[in-house]
mmCIF file of C-alpha atoms in Angstrom:
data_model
loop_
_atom_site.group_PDB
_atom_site.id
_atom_site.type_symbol
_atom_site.label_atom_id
_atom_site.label_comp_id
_atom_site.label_asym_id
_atom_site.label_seq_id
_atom_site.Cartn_x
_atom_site.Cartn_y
_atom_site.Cartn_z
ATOM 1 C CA UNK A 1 14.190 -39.075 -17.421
ATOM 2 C CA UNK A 2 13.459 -35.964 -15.287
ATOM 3 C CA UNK A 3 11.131 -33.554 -15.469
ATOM 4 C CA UNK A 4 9.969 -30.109 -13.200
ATOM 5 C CA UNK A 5 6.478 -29.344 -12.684
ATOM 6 C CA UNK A 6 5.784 -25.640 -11.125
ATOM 7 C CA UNK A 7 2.655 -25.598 -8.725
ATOM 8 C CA UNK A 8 1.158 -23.081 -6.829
ATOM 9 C CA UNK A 9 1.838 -22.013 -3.666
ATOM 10 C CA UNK A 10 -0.371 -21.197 -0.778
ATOM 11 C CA UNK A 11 1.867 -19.265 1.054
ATOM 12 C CA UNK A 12 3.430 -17.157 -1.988
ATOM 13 C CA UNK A 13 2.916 -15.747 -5.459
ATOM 14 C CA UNK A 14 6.661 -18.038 -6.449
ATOM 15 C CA UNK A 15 5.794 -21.395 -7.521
ATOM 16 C CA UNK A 16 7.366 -24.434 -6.180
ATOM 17 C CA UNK A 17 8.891 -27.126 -8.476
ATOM 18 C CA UNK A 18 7.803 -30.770 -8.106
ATOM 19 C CA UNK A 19 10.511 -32.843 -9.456
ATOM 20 C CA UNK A 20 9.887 -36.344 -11.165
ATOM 21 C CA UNK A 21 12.097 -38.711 -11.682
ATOM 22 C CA UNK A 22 11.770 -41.815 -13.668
ATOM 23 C CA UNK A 23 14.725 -44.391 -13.609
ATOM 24 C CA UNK A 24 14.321 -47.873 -15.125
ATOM 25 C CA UNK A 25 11.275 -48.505 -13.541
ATOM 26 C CA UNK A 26 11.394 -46.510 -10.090
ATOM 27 C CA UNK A 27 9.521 -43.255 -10.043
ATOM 28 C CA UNK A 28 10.561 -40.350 -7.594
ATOM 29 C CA UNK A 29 8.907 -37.473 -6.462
ATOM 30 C CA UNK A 30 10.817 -34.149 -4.858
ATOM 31 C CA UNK A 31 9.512 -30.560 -4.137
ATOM 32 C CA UNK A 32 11.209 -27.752 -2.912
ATOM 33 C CA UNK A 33 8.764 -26.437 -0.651
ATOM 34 C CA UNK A 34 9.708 -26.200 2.906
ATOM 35 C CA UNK A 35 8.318 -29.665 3.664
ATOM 36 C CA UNK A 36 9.400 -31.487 0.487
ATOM 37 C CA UNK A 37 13.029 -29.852 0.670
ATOM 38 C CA UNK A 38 13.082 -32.215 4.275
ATOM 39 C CA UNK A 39 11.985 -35.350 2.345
ATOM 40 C CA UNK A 40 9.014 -35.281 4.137
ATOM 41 C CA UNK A 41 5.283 -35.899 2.516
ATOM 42 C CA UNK A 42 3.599 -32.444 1.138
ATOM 43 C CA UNK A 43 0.760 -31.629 -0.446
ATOM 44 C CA UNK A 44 2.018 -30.502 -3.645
ATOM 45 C CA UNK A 45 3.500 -34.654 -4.336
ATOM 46 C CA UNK A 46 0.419 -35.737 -3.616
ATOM 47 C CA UNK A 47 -1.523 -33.392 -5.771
ATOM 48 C CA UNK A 48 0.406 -34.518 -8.874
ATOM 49 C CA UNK A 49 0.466 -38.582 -7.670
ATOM 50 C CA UNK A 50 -3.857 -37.955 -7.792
ATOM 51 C CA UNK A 51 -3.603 -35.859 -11.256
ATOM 52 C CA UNK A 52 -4.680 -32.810 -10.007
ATOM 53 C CA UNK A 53 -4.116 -30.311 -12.998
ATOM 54 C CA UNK A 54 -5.466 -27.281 -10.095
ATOM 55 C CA UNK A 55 -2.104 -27.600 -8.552
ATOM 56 C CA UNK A 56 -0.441 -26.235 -11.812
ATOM 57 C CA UNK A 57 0.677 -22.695 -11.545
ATOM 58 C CA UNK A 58 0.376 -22.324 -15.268
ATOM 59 C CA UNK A 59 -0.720 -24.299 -18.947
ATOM 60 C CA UNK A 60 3.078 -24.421 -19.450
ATOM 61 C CA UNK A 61 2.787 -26.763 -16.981
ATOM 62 C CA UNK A 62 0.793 -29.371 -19.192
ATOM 63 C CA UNK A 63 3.369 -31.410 -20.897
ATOM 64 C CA UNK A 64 5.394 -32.112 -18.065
ATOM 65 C CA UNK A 65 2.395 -32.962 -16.069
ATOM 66 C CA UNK A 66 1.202 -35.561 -18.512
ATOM 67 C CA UNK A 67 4.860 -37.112 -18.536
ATOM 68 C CA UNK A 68 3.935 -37.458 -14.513
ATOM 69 C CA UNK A 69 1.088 -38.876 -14.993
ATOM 70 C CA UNK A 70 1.817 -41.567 -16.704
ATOM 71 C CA UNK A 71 4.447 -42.388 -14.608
ATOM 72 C CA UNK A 72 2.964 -42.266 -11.617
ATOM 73 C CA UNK A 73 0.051 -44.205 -13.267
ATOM 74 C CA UNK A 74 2.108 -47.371 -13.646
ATOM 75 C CA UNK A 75 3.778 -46.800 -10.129
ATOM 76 C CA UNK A 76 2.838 -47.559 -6.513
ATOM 77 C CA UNK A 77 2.801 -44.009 -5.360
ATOM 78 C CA UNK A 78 -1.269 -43.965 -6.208
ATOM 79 C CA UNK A 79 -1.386 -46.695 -4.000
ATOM 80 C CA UNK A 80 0.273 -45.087 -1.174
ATOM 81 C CA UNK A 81 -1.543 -42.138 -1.158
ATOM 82 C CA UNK A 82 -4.969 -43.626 -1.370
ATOM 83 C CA UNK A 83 -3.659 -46.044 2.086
ATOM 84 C CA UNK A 84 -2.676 -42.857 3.697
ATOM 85 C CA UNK A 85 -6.175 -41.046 2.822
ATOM 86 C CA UNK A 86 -8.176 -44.354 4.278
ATOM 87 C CA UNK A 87 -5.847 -44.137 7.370
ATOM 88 C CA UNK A 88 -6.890 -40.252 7.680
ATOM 89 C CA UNK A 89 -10.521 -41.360 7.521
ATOM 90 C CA UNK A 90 -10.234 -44.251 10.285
ATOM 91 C CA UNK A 91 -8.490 -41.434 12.118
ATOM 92 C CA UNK A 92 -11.113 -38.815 11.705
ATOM 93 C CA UNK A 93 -13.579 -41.819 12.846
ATOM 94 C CA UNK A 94 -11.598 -42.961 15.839
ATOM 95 C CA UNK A 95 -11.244 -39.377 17.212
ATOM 96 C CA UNK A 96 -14.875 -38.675 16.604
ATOM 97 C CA UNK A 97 -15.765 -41.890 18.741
ATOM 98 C CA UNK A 98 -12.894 -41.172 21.592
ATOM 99 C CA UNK A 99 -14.801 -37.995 21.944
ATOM 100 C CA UNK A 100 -18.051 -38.937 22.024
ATOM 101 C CA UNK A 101 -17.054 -41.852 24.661
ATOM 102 C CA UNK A 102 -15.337 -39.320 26.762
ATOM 103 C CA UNK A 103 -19.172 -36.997 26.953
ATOM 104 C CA UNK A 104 -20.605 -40.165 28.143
ATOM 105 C CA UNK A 105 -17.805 -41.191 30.725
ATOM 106 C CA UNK A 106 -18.424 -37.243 31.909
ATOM 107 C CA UNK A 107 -22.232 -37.391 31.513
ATOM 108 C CA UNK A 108 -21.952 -41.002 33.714
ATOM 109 C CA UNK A 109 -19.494 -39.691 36.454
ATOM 110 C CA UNK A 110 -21.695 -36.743 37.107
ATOM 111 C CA UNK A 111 -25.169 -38.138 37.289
ATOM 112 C CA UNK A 112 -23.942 -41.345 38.461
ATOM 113 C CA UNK A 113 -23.088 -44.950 37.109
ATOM 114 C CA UNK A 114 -23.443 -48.375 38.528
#
């Protein structure tokens, strides 16, 4: 079973479809939006994977979106996601500390280290 979900864009008033797919028991997101349409990851796949109704571009939306839902619910997609946001976060946290090791390395060559 297939079904289209239209969410809004950020870049323009069209919406973009999100396209899940549901065979046996794999479950398949696509969008057309410029990333999506290159298989890539976009924001709009994860938006439905998390249940986030503000991504809709309308109510019409509704039905389909609660055919994603559960879907996704039973899938490994949530999974994925919520890996990729921890990842972000240790990211975030590793940059934060490069850069605050690279003040002192600058604060330590000028005045002076032993």
């Amino acid at each position: 079973m297939r079904a289209t979900i239209l969410v809004k864009s950020s870049s323009k008033p069209d919406p973009y479809g999100v396209e899940v797919a549901v065979e046996e028991s794999r479950v398949s997101l696509f969008c057309d939006c410029p990333a999506g349409a290159l298989g890539k990851y976009c924001k709009h796949k994860e938006a439905i994977a998390f249940g986030d109704e503000n991504i809709l571009f309308d109510e019409a939306q509704l039905e389909n979106f609660a055919f994603a839902a559960q879907a996704i619910s039973s899938s490994g997609i949530p999974g994925l996601f919520a890996k990729l946001r921890d990842a972000e976060r240790a990211a975030e946290q590793a940059k934060k500390h490069a850069k605050s090791l690279k003040a002192k390395i600058a604060r330590s060559l000028t005045d002076g280290i032993e």
